[in-house]
Structures are given as structure tokens and as C-alpha cells.
XYZ file of C-alpha atoms in Angstrom:
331
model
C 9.189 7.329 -3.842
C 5.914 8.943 -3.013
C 5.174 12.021 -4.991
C 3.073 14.735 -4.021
C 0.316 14.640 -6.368
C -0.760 11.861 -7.936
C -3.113 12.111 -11.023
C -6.400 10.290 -10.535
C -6.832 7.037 -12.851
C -10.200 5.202 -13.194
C -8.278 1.677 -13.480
C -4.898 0.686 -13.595
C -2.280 -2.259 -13.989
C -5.444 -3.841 -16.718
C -3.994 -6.608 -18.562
C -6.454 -8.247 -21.154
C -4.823 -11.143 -21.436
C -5.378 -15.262 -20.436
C -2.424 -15.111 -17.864
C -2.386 -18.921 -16.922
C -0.138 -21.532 -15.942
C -1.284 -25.583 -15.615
C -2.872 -25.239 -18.544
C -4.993 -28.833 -19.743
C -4.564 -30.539 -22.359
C -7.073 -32.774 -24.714
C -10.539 -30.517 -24.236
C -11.112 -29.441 -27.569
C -14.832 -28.354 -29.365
C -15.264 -25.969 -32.566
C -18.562 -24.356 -30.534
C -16.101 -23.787 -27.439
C -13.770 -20.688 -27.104
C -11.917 -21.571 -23.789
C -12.234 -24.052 -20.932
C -11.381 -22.855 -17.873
C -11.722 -25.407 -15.379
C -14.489 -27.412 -15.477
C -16.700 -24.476 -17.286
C -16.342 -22.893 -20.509
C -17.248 -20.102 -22.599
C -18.885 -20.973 -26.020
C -18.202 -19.253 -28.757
C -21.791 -18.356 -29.242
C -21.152 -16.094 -25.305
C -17.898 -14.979 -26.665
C -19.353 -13.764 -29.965
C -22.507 -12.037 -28.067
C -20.120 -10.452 -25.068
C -18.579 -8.998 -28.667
C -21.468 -7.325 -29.604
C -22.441 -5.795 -26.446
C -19.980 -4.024 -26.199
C -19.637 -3.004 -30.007
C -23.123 -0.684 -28.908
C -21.335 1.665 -28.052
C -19.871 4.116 -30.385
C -16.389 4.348 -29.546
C -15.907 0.866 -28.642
C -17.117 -0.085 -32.233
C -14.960 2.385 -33.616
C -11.531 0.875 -31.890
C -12.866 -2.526 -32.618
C -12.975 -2.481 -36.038
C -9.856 -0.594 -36.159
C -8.291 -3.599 -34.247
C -10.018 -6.767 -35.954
C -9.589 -10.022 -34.863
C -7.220 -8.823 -31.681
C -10.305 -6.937 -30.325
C -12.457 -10.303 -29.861
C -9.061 -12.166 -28.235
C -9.659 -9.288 -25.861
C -12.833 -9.574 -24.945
C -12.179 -13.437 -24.795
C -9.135 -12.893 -22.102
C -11.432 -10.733 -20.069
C -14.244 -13.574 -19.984
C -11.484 -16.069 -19.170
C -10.031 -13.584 -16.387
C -13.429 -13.498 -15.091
C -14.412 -16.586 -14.555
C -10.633 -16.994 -12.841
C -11.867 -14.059 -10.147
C -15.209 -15.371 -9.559
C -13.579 -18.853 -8.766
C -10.721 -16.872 -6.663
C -13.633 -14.865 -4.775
C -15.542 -17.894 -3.717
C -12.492 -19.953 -2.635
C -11.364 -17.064 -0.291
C -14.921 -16.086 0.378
C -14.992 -12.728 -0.779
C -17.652 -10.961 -1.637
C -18.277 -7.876 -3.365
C -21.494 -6.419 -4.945
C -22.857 -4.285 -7.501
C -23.073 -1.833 -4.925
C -19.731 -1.491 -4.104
C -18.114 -1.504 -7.771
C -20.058 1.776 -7.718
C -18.910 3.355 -4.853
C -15.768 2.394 -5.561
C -16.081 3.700 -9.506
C -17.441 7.062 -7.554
C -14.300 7.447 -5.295
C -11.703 7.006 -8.009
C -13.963 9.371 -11.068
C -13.794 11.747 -8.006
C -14.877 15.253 -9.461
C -13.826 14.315 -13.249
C -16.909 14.225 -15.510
C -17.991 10.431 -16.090
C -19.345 11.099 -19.375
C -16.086 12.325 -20.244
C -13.765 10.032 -18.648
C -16.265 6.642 -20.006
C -15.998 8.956 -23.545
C -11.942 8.479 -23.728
C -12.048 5.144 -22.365
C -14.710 4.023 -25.362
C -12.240 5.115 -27.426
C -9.078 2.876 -26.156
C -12.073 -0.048 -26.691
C -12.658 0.055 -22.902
C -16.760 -0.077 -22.253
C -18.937 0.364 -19.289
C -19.143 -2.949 -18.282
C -15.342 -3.794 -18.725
C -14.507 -1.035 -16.593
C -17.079 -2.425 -13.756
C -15.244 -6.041 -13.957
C -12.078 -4.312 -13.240
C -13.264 -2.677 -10.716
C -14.363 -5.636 -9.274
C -11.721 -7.293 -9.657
C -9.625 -5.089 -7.668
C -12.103 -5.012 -4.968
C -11.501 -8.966 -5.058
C -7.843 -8.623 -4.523
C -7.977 -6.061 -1.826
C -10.652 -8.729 -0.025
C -8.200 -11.586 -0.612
C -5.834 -9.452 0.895
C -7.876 -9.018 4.101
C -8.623 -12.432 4.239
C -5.163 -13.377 4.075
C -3.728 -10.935 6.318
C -2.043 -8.916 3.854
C -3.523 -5.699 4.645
C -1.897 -4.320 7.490
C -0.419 -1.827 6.033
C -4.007 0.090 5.490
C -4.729 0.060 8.931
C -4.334 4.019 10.924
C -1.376 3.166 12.797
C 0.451 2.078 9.419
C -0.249 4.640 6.965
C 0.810 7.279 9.881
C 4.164 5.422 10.334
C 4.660 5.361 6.542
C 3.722 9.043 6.112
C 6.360 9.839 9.172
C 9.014 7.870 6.798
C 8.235 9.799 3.411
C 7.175 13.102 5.114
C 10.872 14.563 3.949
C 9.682 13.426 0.519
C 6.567 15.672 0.497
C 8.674 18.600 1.447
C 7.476 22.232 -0.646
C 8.899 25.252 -0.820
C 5.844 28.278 -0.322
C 6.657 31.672 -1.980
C 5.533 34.186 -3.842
C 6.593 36.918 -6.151
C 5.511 39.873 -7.458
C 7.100 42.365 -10.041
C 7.867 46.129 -9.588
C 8.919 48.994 -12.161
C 12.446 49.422 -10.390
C 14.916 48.758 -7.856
C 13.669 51.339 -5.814
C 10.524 50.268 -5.809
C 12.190 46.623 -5.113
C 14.179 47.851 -2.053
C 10.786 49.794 -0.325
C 9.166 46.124 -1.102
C 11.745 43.553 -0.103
C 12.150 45.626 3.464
C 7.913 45.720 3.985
C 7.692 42.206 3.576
C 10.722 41.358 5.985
C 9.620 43.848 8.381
C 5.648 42.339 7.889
C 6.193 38.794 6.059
C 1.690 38.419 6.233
C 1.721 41.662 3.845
C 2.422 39.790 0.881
C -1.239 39.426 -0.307
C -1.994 43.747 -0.056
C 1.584 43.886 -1.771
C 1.001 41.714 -4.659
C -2.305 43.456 -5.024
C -0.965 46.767 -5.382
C 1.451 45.171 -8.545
C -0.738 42.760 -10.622
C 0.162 41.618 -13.958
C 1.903 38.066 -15.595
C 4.566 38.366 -13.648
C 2.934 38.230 -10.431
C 1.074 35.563 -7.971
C -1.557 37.041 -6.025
C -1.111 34.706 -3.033
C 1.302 32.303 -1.837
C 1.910 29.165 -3.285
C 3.790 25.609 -3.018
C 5.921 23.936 -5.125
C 8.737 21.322 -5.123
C 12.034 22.247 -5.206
C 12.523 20.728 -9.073
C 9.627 22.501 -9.893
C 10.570 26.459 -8.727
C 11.125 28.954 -11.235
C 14.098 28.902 -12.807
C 15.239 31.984 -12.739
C 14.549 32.436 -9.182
C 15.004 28.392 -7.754
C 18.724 29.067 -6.425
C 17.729 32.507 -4.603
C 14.685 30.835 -2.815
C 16.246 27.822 -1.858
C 19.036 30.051 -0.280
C 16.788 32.456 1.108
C 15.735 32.417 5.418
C 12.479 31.315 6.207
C 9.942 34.915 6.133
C 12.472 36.667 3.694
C 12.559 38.314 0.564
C 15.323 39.343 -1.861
C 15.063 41.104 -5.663
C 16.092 39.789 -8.898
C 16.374 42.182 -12.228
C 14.023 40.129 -14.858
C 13.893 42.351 -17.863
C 11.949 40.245 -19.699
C 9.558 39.795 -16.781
C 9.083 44.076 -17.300
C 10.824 45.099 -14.040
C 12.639 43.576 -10.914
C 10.946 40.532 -9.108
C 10.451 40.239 -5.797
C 10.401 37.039 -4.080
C 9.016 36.406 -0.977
C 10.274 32.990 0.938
C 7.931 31.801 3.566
C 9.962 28.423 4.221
C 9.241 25.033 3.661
C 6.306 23.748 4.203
C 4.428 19.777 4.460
C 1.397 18.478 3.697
C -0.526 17.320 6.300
C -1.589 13.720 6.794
C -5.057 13.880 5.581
C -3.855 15.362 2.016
C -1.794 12.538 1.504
C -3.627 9.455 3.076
C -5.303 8.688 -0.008
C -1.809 8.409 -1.963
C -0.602 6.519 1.351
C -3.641 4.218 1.101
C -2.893 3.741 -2.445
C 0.841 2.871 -2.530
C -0.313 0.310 0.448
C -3.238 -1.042 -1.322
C -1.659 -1.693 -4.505
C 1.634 -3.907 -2.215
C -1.694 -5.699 -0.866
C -2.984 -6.591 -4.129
C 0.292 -7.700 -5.258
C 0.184 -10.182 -2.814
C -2.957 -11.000 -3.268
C -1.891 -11.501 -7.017
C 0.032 -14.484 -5.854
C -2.949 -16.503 -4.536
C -4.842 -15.923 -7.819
C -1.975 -17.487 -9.425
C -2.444 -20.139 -7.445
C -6.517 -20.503 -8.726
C -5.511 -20.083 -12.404
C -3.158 -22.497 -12.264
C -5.756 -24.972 -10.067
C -7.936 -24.310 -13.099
C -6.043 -24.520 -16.014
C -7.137 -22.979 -19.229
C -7.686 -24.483 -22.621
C -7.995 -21.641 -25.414
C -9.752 -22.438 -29.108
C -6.261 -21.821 -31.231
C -8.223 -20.008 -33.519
C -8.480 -17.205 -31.077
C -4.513 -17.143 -30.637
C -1.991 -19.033 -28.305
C -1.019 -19.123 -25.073
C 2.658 -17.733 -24.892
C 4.119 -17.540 -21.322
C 0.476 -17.648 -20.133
C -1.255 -14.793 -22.139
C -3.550 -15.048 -25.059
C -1.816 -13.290 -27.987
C -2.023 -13.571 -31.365
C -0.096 -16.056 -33.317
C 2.602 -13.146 -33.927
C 2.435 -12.339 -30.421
C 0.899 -9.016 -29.090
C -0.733 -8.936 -25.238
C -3.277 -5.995 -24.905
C -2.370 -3.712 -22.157
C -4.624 -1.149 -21.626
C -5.343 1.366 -18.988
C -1.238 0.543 -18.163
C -0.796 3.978 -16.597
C -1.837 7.491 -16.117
C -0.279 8.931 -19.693
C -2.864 5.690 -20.990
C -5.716 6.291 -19.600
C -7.379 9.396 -19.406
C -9.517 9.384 -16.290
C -10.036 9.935 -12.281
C -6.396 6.261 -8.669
C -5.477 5.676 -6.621
């Protein structure tokens, strides 16, 4: 189901791991860390992709933390790159340095990039894996296109979609205030019936904790508790009062009705839930490259276990799995 609000991630759904299938046999070299195909990456690019990235502070600080399962990282994300650039030019697809950064810019959105690249850092997640993941996405959404997969982004679709979750979305918008007595409450309660748009000069009058200058929305699991059964029995442009001693008085709730967001609020969620289904599917035709490819990993970076690189214990690294992970900016 669609929720309402969404928090904004920088990247999501980032598994650094080999995930191969077809994988060839008989290619073997000590200076080699993976075939993948007919390239490879040497150990010498593995060890130096390593210590780029161990510049950085926080990155260094997570590596070292992490030993040997930090470089099997960095080794799946080489691997998983040279699967995408192979994938890209097969479906011609093309994406640029410019548009990684647009696209980084639409999903930090107002957060603070210094910030959100700070808390990444520390999770061992640097600049430049963030902009391969990035691109990588912007790979499967053009895979998507090119195979016909995207439909459901076009106008027409999202408006259909937000017609079937619109119920979904549904808010309550009230307000309360809180008065000295139920005197007071009963003078209060009958203004706002009589005038429901005299809420604001009424709250005004009674500031204090216990009060919400203007209306707001919520959804109905998230209305006070105290109060959630009276508003969602209450008449649309109604109020009633409810004795809250420990609120200092008697609260008056005003019930302006339910209320929807309107299309352009949630398009971006829309476009989200429908470009994630598109990269699913586009998922399935990288498959199909990685296992045209087939991988060959040095064992003494791991094994390959149901097509990831983990360690000989097992152990895939899944970072940046979902919004409690990754501290950032969506989709």
C-alpha cells in the first residue's frame, strides 16, 4: 500500500555483492581478482579502488572496523560494474556524468549533502560508490524504456494509479485548542459550528501545549488518542469538548472532514512505486548479462554462494537496504 509520506533515501535496494549465475570455470591468476567475461579486474585495480576510497575519513574508519569483508565489498561493486556497463551497451543505454548528478540532486532534495555523504562515510559508503549506484539505477530505468517496461510512468498511468490508492491517502484535518472550563468549552464549540473558518482567531485567543494554532492533517492511526474516536465520529465542520485534566482544561476539537492530497503531492511517491516495478523488470534482463558473462572470483577474496561473493562463513553486505539504514534524502 502507498503511504502518505515517504522518507527521502539517497539509494536504496544496494547489494554489494557478485550476484552471478553461469559462472566459468578454469581462469585462474594470483595477480587477478575476478574475471568477468572476457575482462578482469587485477588485484593491483582492486587493491587501488581500496585505497581511494579509504581517503576519506569515515570510510577508513568502517573499513578497518570491517577487515578483509570491506575489500570483498569493494571487489563486488567493481564486478557489478563492469556487469552494468556491459548491460548498458547491449541495450544501448546511456547515461552520463551529468545525469548521476541531477539525479543525486533530486533524491538529496533539501537534506544537507555534507551531512547525508557524512552518515553514509560512516556505513563505508563513499562518494564515488554512491555515484555508481546512482548510475546504475539510471541504467535500469533506461533498460526499462528500452524494453517497454515503463508504461506505468507515463501521465495517463500514474493518474489511474493515484485514482486506485486515492482512498489510501485519505486524512483526517482538525484542530484543537484547550480552554479553562466547560463554559468556556460550550461558548467555543457553538462559535466554531456556527463559523467553522474561526478556528485560527479562536486558537489564538487560547495558546499553550495543548493547543494547534492552525489546522492540521493526519491519518486516522495517527490522531490523538484521547480524542481519535470523537473525531472520527464527529460531522464534517463540527466541534465537540472533551475534559483532559492533564491537558489543564477541556479540549476542544474542531473536525473539518476528511481531506486528500492532491495529485501533484503524491506523483513523486506514484513515480516511485512505478519506477522501482520497472527496474524490477529490468532486473531480469541484467540477469540475463551476468549470466552471458559469467564470473570467476580469486577464492581468496571469498566464494560464490547462490551467486554472491561472501566470505567463506558466509555474510553478503547489504547496505543502504532501507530507510531505518540509510540516513539520507527516494524515491
Amino acid at each position: 500500500m502507498l503511504k502518505r509520506r515517504v522518507p527521502r533515501v539517497l539509494v536504496s535496494g544496494f547489494v554489494l555483492a557478485v550476484a552471478v549465475t553461469g559462472l566459468s570455470g578454469c581462469r585462474t591468476s594470483p595477480s587477478v581478482a575476478a574475471y568477468v567475461g572476457d575482462t578482469h579486474i587485477s588485484v593491483a585495480e582492486l587493491e587501488d579502488a581500496v585505497e581511494e576510497r579509504l581517503t576519506d575519513p569515515g570510510v577508513a574508519a568502517y573499513a578497518e572496523a570491517q577487515g578483509d569483508e570491506f575489500t570483498r565489498r569493494v571487489l563486488g561493486l567493481l564486478v557489478q560494474e563492469q556487469v552494468y556497463a556491459v548491460a548498458a551497451e547491449r541495450f544501448d543505454v546511456q547515461v552520463d556524468d551529468d545525469d548521476v548528478r541531477a539525479r543525486i540532486d533530486e533524491l538529496l532534495g533539501d537534506d544537507d549533502p555534507e551531512e547525508v555523504f557524512g552518515q553514509l562515510a560512516e556505513q563505508g559508503i563513499g562518494p564515488e560508490d554512491v555515484r555508481e549506484n546512482v548510475r546504475q539505477q539510471l541504467v535500469r530505468r533506461g533498460i526499462a524504456e528500452a524494453e517497454g517496461e515503463a508504461d506505468a510512468l507515463s501521465d495517463e498511468a500514474l493518474q489511474a494509479r493515484y485514482e486506485e490508492v486515492r482512498e489510501d491517502l485519505a486524512q483526517v484535518s482538525f484542530g484543537y485548542l484547550t480552554v479553562p472550563d466547560d463554559a468556556t468549552a460550550a461558548t467555543v464549540v457553538a462559535q466554531l459550528n456556527a463559523d467553522p473558518t474561526a478556528y485560527p482567531a479562536l486558537a489564538a485567543q487560547y495558546p499553550g501545549a495543548a493547543t494547534i494554532p492552525e489546522l492540521e492533517s493526519r491519518a486516522p492511526d495517527e490522531l490523538p488518542a484521547v480524542l481519535a474516536e470523537g473525531i472520527q465520529a464527529a460531522a464534517p465542520n463540527t466541534a465537540f469538548a472533551t475534559p483532559v485534566p492533564e491537558a489543564g482544561g477541556v479540549v476542544v476539537t474542531f473536525v473539518e472532514g476528511v481531506v486528500y492530497p492532491p495529485f501533484e503531492e503524491v506523483r513523486p511517491q506514484l513515480e516511485g512505486e512505478a519506477a522501482e516495478a520497472a527496474e524490477a523488470a529490468a532486473d531480469e534482463r541484467i540477469q540475463g548479462v551476468r549470466e552471458d558473462l559469467g564470473v570467476t572470483v580469486n577464492p581468496r577474496y571469498g566464494v560464490l554462494e547462490d551467486g554472491r561473493l561472501v566470505a567463506g562463513s558466509g555474510g553478503v553486505v547489504d547496505i543502504l537496504g532501507d530507510e531505518d539504514e540509510a540516513a539520507a534524502p527516494a524515491e
